[in-house]
PDB file of C-alpha atoms and ligand atoms in Angstrom:
ATOM      1  CA  MET A 436      77.531 141.232 -91.225  1.00 83.00           C
ATOM      2  CA  SER A 437      77.794 137.842 -89.569  1.00 96.00           C
ATOM      3  CA  ARG A 438      79.059 137.351 -86.069  1.00 98.00           C
ATOM      4  CA  ALA A 439      80.538 134.443 -84.100  1.00 98.00           C
ATOM      5  CA  LEU A 440      81.152 134.030 -80.388  1.00 98.00           C
ATOM      6  CA  PHE A 441      84.202 132.072 -79.236  1.00 98.00           C
ATOM      7  CA  ILE A 442      83.923 130.611 -75.724  1.00 98.00           C
ATOM      8  CA  ILE A 443      87.469 129.522 -74.964  1.00 98.00           C
ATOM      9  CA  ASP A 444      88.215 126.575 -72.646  1.00 98.00           C
ATOM     10  CA  VAL A 445      85.643 127.089 -69.875  1.00 98.00           C
ATOM     11  CA  GLN A 446      86.568 123.704 -68.391  1.00 98.00           C
ATOM     12  CA  ASN A 447      86.794 122.241 -64.907  1.00 98.00           C
ATOM     13  CA  ASP A 448      90.592 122.036 -64.969  1.00 98.00           C
ATOM     14  CA  PHE A 449      90.848 125.771 -65.733  1.00 98.00           C
ATOM     15  CA  THR A 450      88.441 126.850 -62.993  1.00 98.00           C
ATOM     16  CA  GLU A 451      88.798 126.936 -59.212  1.00 98.00           C
ATOM     17  CA  GLY A 452      89.802 123.515 -57.853  1.00 97.00           C
ATOM     18  CA  GLY A 453      90.999 122.224 -61.242  1.00 98.00           C
ATOM     19  CA  ALA A 454      94.483 121.064 -62.244  1.00 96.00           C
ATOM     20  CA  LEU A 455      95.244 124.556 -63.592  1.00 96.00           C
ATOM     21  CA  GLY A 456      92.513 126.474 -61.862  1.00 96.00           C
ATOM     22  CA  VAL A 457      92.300 130.190 -62.595  1.00 97.00           C
ATOM     23  CA  ASP A 458      90.742 132.640 -60.130  1.00 97.00           C
ATOM     24  CA  GLY A 459      87.502 133.945 -61.571  1.00 98.00           C
ATOM     25  CA  GLY A 460      87.014 130.937 -63.849  1.00 98.00           C
ATOM     26  CA  ALA A 461      83.703 129.840 -62.332  1.00 98.00           C
ATOM     27  CA  ALA A 462      82.465 133.423 -62.562  1.00 98.00           C
ATOM     28  CA  VAL A 463      83.343 133.467 -66.274  1.00 98.00           C
ATOM     29  CA  ALA A 464      81.186 130.343 -66.701  1.00 98.00           C
ATOM     30  CA  ALA A 465      78.198 131.825 -64.852  1.00 98.00           C
ATOM     31  CA  ASP A 466      78.491 135.283 -66.405  1.00 98.00           C
ATOM     32  CA  THR A 467      78.891 133.864 -69.919  1.00 98.00           C
ATOM     33  CA  THR A 468      75.705 131.850 -69.362  1.00 98.00           C
ATOM     34  CA  ARG A 469      73.864 135.046 -68.367  1.00 98.00           C
ATOM     35  CA  TYR A 470      75.325 136.897 -71.341  1.00 98.00           C
ATOM     36  CA  LEU A 471      74.219 134.177 -73.758  1.00 98.00           C
ATOM     37  CA  GLU A 472      70.669 134.185 -72.389  1.00 97.00           C
ATOM     38  CA  ARG A 473      70.225 137.733 -73.605  1.00 96.00           C
ATOM     39  CA  ALA A 474      72.629 137.865 -76.568  1.00 97.00           C
ATOM     40  CA  PHE A 475      72.625 134.477 -78.317  1.00 97.00           C
ATOM     41  CA  GLY A 476      70.394 135.888 -81.045  1.00 97.00           C
ATOM     42  CA  ASP A 477      73.235 138.212 -82.105  1.00 97.00           C
ATOM     43  CA  TYR A 478      75.354 135.266 -83.226  1.00 98.00           C
ATOM     44  CA  ASP A 479      75.329 133.085 -86.324  1.00 97.00           C
ATOM     45  CA  VAL A 480      77.751 130.687 -84.661  1.00 97.00           C
ATOM     46  CA  VAL A 481      78.451 130.107 -80.967  1.00 98.00           C
ATOM     47  CA  MET A 482      81.618 128.063 -80.817  1.00 98.00           C
ATOM     48  CA  ALA A 483      82.990 126.586 -77.576  1.00 98.00           C
ATOM     49  CA  SER A 484      86.465 125.071 -77.381  1.00 98.00           C
ATOM     50  CA  ARG A 485      87.981 122.518 -75.060  1.00 98.00           C
ATOM     51  CA  ASP A 486      91.632 121.740 -74.470  1.00 98.00           C
ATOM     52  CA  TRP A 487      91.664 117.962 -74.944  1.00 98.00           C
ATOM     53  CA  HIS A 488      94.934 116.164 -74.321  1.00 98.00           C
ATOM     54  CA  ASP A 489      96.048 112.568 -74.741  1.00 97.00           C
ATOM     55  CA  PRO A 490      96.372 110.552 -71.536  1.00 95.00           C
ATOM     56  CA  GLU A 491      99.633 108.980 -72.789  1.00 92.00           C
ATOM     57  CA  GLY A 492     102.877 110.892 -73.336  1.00 92.00           C
ATOM     58  CA  ASP A 493     103.636 114.562 -72.774  1.00 95.00           C
ATOM     59  CA  ASN A 494     101.481 115.945 -75.607  1.00 96.00           C
ATOM     60  CA  GLY A 495     104.414 117.294 -77.578  1.00 96.00           C
ATOM     61  CA  GLY A 496     106.229 118.709 -74.558  1.00 96.00           C
ATOM     62  CA  HIS A 497     103.101 120.509 -73.280  1.00 97.00           C
ATOM     63  CA  PHE A 498     103.000 118.468 -70.061  1.00 97.00           C
ATOM     64  CA  ALA A 499     106.048 118.661 -67.775  1.00 95.00           C
ATOM     65  CA  GLN A 500     107.974 115.395 -67.721  1.00 91.00           C
ATOM     66  CA  ALA A 501     107.335 113.207 -64.712  1.00 86.00           C
ATOM     67  CA  GLY A 502     109.677 114.287 -61.906  1.00 89.00           C
ATOM     68  CA  THR A 503     110.223 117.809 -63.267  1.00 92.00           C
ATOM     69  CA  ASP A 504     108.405 120.986 -62.316  1.00 95.00           C
ATOM     70  CA  PRO A 505     106.294 122.745 -64.933  1.00 95.00           C
ATOM     71  CA  ASP A 506     107.431 126.284 -65.782  1.00 94.00           C
ATOM     72  CA  TYR A 507     103.822 127.504 -66.282  1.00 90.00           C
ATOM     73  CA  VAL A 508     104.852 129.166 -69.546  1.00 89.00           C
ATOM     74  CA  VAL A 509     105.612 126.304 -71.932  1.00 94.00           C
ATOM     75  CA  THR A 510     105.214 123.254 -69.698  1.00 96.00           C
ATOM     76  CA  TRP A 511     102.203 122.586 -67.495  1.00 96.00           C
ATOM     77  CA  PRO A 512     100.943 120.001 -65.044  1.00 95.00           C
ATOM     78  CA  PRO A 513      98.722 117.400 -66.726  1.00 96.00           C
ATOM     79  CA  HIS A 514      95.314 118.976 -67.439  1.00 97.00           C
ATOM     80  CA  CYS A 515      92.242 118.479 -69.607  1.00 98.00           C
ATOM     81  CA  VAL A 516      92.999 114.832 -70.294  1.00 98.00           C
ATOM     82  CA  ALA A 517      90.447 113.417 -72.730  1.00 97.00           C
ATOM     83  CA  GLY A 518      87.571 111.671 -71.027  1.00 95.00           C
ATOM     84  CA  THR A 519      88.290 112.971 -67.504  1.00 98.00           C
ATOM     85  CA  ALA A 520      86.050 115.270 -65.453  1.00 98.00           C
ATOM     86  CA  GLY A 521      88.730 117.965 -65.648  1.00 98.00           C
ATOM     87  CA  ALA A 522      88.313 118.160 -69.417  1.00 98.00           C
ATOM     88  CA  GLU A 523      84.551 118.705 -69.244  1.00 98.00           C
ATOM     89  CA  TYR A 524      82.949 122.119 -69.532  1.00 98.00           C
ATOM     90  CA  HIS A 525      82.405 123.863 -66.213  1.00 98.00           C
ATOM     91  CA  PRO A 526      78.852 123.038 -65.075  1.00 98.00           C
ATOM     92  CA  GLY A 527      78.090 126.761 -64.752  1.00 98.00           C
ATOM     93  CA  LEU A 528      78.331 127.167 -68.526  1.00 98.00           C
ATOM     94  CA  ASP A 529      74.946 126.505 -70.123  1.00 98.00           C
ATOM     95  CA  LEU A 530      75.646 124.774 -73.420  1.00 98.00           C
ATOM     96  CA  SER A 531      72.139 125.074 -74.872  1.00 97.00           C
ATOM     97  CA  HIS A 532      73.087 128.049 -77.055  1.00 97.00           C
ATOM     98  CA  VAL A 533      76.432 126.592 -78.141  1.00 97.00           C
ATOM     99  CA  THR A 534      76.101 125.579 -81.786  1.00 96.00           C
ATOM    100  CA  MET A 535      79.587 124.133 -82.365  1.00 97.00           C
ATOM    101  CA  HIS A 536      82.137 122.329 -80.209  1.00 98.00           C
ATOM    102  CA  VAL A 537      85.863 122.429 -80.897  1.00 98.00           C
ATOM    103  CA  LYS A 538      88.535 120.149 -79.458  1.00 98.00           C
ATOM    104  CA  LYS A 539      92.198 121.060 -79.564  1.00 97.00           C
ATOM    105  CA  GLY A 540      95.507 119.772 -78.234  1.00 96.00           C
ATOM    106  CA  GLN A 541      95.325 116.043 -78.891  1.00 95.00           C
ATOM    107  CA  GLY A 542      98.996 115.124 -78.558  1.00 95.00           C
ATOM    108  CA  GLU A 543     100.307 118.662 -78.940  1.00 95.00           C
ATOM    109  CA  PRO A 544     100.245 122.125 -77.399  1.00 95.00           C
ATOM    110  CA  ALA A 545      97.278 124.045 -78.855  1.00 96.00           C
ATOM    111  CA  TYR A 546      96.479 127.413 -77.339  1.00 97.00           C
ATOM    112  CA  SER A 547      94.376 128.883 -80.147  1.00 98.00           C
ATOM    113  CA  ILE A 548      90.890 127.704 -81.094  1.00 98.00           C
ATOM    114  CA  TYR A 549      92.208 127.884 -84.691  1.00 98.00           C
ATOM    115  CA  ASP A 550      94.422 124.885 -83.848  1.00 97.00           C
ATOM    116  CA  GLY A 551      91.340 122.814 -83.090  1.00 97.00           C
ATOM    117  CA  GLU A 552      88.776 120.869 -85.014  1.00 96.00           C
ATOM    118  CA  VAL A 553      84.978 121.007 -84.956  1.00 97.00           C
ATOM    119  CA  GLU A 554      83.408 117.941 -83.424  1.00 96.00           C
ATOM    120  CA  GLY A 555      79.969 116.648 -84.339  1.00 92.00           C
ATOM    121  CA  GLY A 556      77.212 118.042 -86.524  1.00 90.00           C
ATOM    122  CA  ALA A 557      77.400 118.951 -90.193  1.00 90.00           C
ATOM    123  CA  SER A 558      80.871 120.522 -89.810  1.00 93.00           C
ATOM    124  CA  ASP A 559      82.466 117.527 -88.051  1.00 95.00           C
ATOM    125  CA  GLY A 560      86.228 117.530 -88.616  1.00 96.00           C
ATOM    126  CA  ALA A 561      86.326 121.008 -90.181  1.00 97.00           C
ATOM    127  CA  THR A 562      88.811 123.644 -89.094  1.00 97.00           C
ATOM    128  CA  VAL A 563      87.542 126.777 -87.366  1.00 97.00           C
ATOM    129  CA  SER A 564      88.941 128.840 -90.196  1.00 97.00           C
ATOM    130  CA  ALA A 565      86.973 126.852 -92.808  1.00 97.00           C
ATOM    131  CA  VAL A 566      83.713 127.181 -90.856  1.00 96.00           C
ATOM    132  CA  LEU A 567      84.071 130.946 -90.471  1.00 96.00           C
ATOM    133  CA  GLU A 568      84.891 131.331 -94.183  1.00 96.00           C
ATOM    134  CA  GLU A 569      81.990 129.159 -95.274  1.00 95.00           C
ATOM    135  CA  ARG A 570      79.535 131.106 -93.117  1.00 95.00           C
ATOM    136  CA  GLY A 571      80.904 134.511 -94.055  1.00 97.00           C
ATOM    137  CA  ILE A 572      81.707 135.430 -90.468  1.00 98.00           C
ATOM    138  CA  THR A 573      83.397 138.824 -90.330  1.00 97.00           C
ATOM    139  CA  GLU A 574      82.939 139.692 -86.636  1.00 98.00           C
ATOM    140  CA  VAL A 575      84.170 137.599 -83.732  1.00 98.00           C
ATOM    141  CA  ASP A 576      83.570 138.153 -80.009  1.00 98.00           C
ATOM    142  CA  VAL A 577      85.796 136.273 -77.571  1.00 98.00           C
ATOM    143  CA  VAL A 578      85.289 135.222 -73.928  1.00 98.00           C
ATOM    144  CA  GLY A 579      86.824 132.523 -71.738  1.00 98.00           C
ATOM    145  CA  ILE A 580      89.997 131.238 -70.119  1.00 98.00           C
ATOM    146  CA  ALA A 581      92.852 132.033 -69.905  1.00 97.00           C
ATOM    147  CA  THR A 582      93.272 135.647 -70.932  1.00 98.00           C
ATOM    148  CA  ASP A 583      97.061 135.341 -71.090  1.00 97.00           C
ATOM    149  CA  TYR A 584      97.199 132.044 -73.038  1.00 97.00           C
ATOM    150  CA  CYS A 585      94.328 130.536 -75.008  1.00 98.00           C
ATOM    151  CA  VAL A 586      92.175 133.675 -75.221  1.00 98.00           C
ATOM    152  CA  ARG A 587      95.211 135.672 -76.334  1.00 98.00           C
ATOM    153  CA  ALA A 588      96.241 133.116 -78.975  1.00 98.00           C
ATOM    154  CA  SER A 589      92.686 132.790 -80.320  1.00 98.00           C
ATOM    155  CA  VAL A 590      92.197 136.555 -80.552  1.00 98.00           C
ATOM    156  CA  LEU A 591      95.504 137.108 -82.360  1.00 98.00           C
ATOM    157  CA  ASP A 592      94.696 134.291 -84.805  1.00 98.00           C
ATOM    158  CA  ALA A 593      91.223 135.689 -85.524  1.00 98.00           C
ATOM    159  CA  ILE A 594      92.737 139.110 -86.273  1.00 98.00           C
ATOM    160  CA  GLU A 595      95.372 137.482 -88.476  1.00 98.00           C
ATOM    161  CA  HIS A 596      92.537 135.780 -90.378  1.00 97.00           C
ATOM    162  CA  GLY A 597      91.037 139.203 -91.058  1.00 97.00           C
ATOM    163  CA  ARG A 598      88.193 139.205 -88.543  1.00 98.00           C
ATOM    164  CA  HIS A 599      87.065 142.197 -86.506  1.00 98.00           C
ATOM    165  CA  VAL A 600      87.485 141.042 -82.933  1.00 98.00           C
ATOM    166  CA  ARG A 601      86.008 142.189 -79.640  1.00 98.00           C
ATOM    167  CA  VAL A 602      87.211 140.836 -76.303  1.00 98.00           C
ATOM    168  CA  PHE A 603      84.704 141.068 -73.462  1.00 98.00           C
ATOM    169  CA  THR A 604      86.950 142.081 -70.587  1.00 98.00           C
ATOM    170  CA  ASP A 605      84.381 141.111 -67.938  1.00 98.00           C
ATOM    171  CA  LEU A 606      84.063 137.578 -69.362  1.00 98.00           C
ATOM    172  CA  VAL A 607      87.717 136.492 -69.328  1.00 98.00           C
ATOM    173  CA  ALA A 608      90.009 135.274 -66.544  1.00 98.00           C
ATOM    174  CA  GLY A 609      93.785 134.865 -66.602  1.00 97.00           C
ATOM    175  CA  VAL A 610      96.524 132.809 -64.984  1.00 94.00           C
ATOM    176  CA  ALA A 611      98.399 135.861 -63.639  1.00 94.00           C
ATOM    177  CA  ARG A 612      97.534 139.540 -63.364  1.00 95.00           C
ATOM    178  CA  GLU A 613     100.677 140.882 -65.005  1.00 96.00           C
ATOM    179  CA  SER A 614     100.655 138.579 -68.019  1.00 96.00           C
ATOM    180  CA  SER A 615      96.892 139.079 -68.441  1.00 97.00           C
ATOM    181  CA  ASP A 616      97.269 142.860 -68.486  1.00 97.00           C
ATOM    182  CA  ALA A 617     100.117 142.505 -70.995  1.00 98.00           C
ATOM    183  CA  ALA A 618      98.020 140.165 -73.144  1.00 98.00           C
ATOM    184  CA  LEU A 619      95.071 142.595 -73.199  1.00 98.00           C
ATOM    185  CA  LEU A 620      97.414 145.387 -74.235  1.00 98.00           C
ATOM    186  CA  GLU A 621      98.887 143.216 -76.985  1.00 98.00           C
ATOM    187  CA  MET A 622      95.439 142.221 -78.262  1.00 98.00           C
ATOM    188  CA  GLY A 623      94.394 145.862 -78.283  1.00 98.00           C
ATOM    189  CA  HIS A 624      97.487 146.896 -80.210  1.00 98.00           C
ATOM    190  CA  ALA A 625      96.842 144.116 -82.706  1.00 98.00           C
ATOM    191  CA  GLY A 626      93.402 145.599 -83.370  1.00 98.00           C
ATOM    192  CA  ALA A 627      90.997 143.916 -80.947  1.00 98.00           C
ATOM    193  CA  VAL A 628      88.372 146.088 -79.319  1.00 98.00           C
ATOM    194  CA  LEU A 629      88.422 145.608 -75.541  1.00 98.00           C
ATOM    195  CA  VAL A 630      84.970 146.242 -74.179  1.00 98.00           C
ATOM    196  CA  ALA A 631      82.547 145.147 -71.450  1.00 97.00           C
ATOM    197  CA  SER A 632      79.892 142.667 -72.558  1.00 97.00           C
ATOM    198  CA  ASP A 633      77.086 145.057 -71.596  1.00 92.00           C
ATOM    199  CA  ALA A 634      78.580 148.017 -73.457  1.00 82.00           C
ATOM    200  CA  ASP A 635      75.824 148.080 -76.112  1.00 66.00           C
TER     201      ASP A 635
HETATM  202 ZN1   ZN B 859      96.751 122.296 -72.642  1.00 69.96          ZN
END
């Protein structure tokens, strides 16, 4: 049995004070760091993703057009623009146990880590799916931001790809309470195990 950890989009723009700051985002960074300190040995791959958008254009309709309000469902204020501080990992997330970095969203909406590409190292340019296949990963644990968007999409994709998925409910944060609760229910119905990170 081989296990991967997905750390979804723990970035400055998705934490308090960022362009799309989520309440509890900084706590997810700090608590994930503490979790990794004790649990990194359980993982064959620790994969962290970043939303990483082009500075020009609307990234395939993902950014609201200038002069129009985002709907916060399909269109969003500009966020995680490549090369800006907002796109960087939150400083509370210790990256020393992260073994693979994934960037997603260049020029298009990309909620799921499966839409991204590995950057750097021996797997540079590979898809997440290819890396998990090659390494025989059957189990995936998921933490990060936001519960109701990129965590949700990544979890559903991992299940669709045949992985057993756990979501650590104490290590995720969402845009809104109602949609986060609905997303957790949906992930559970799809087959994800919803559990606290210190459950075992
Ligand atoms: Zn985005």
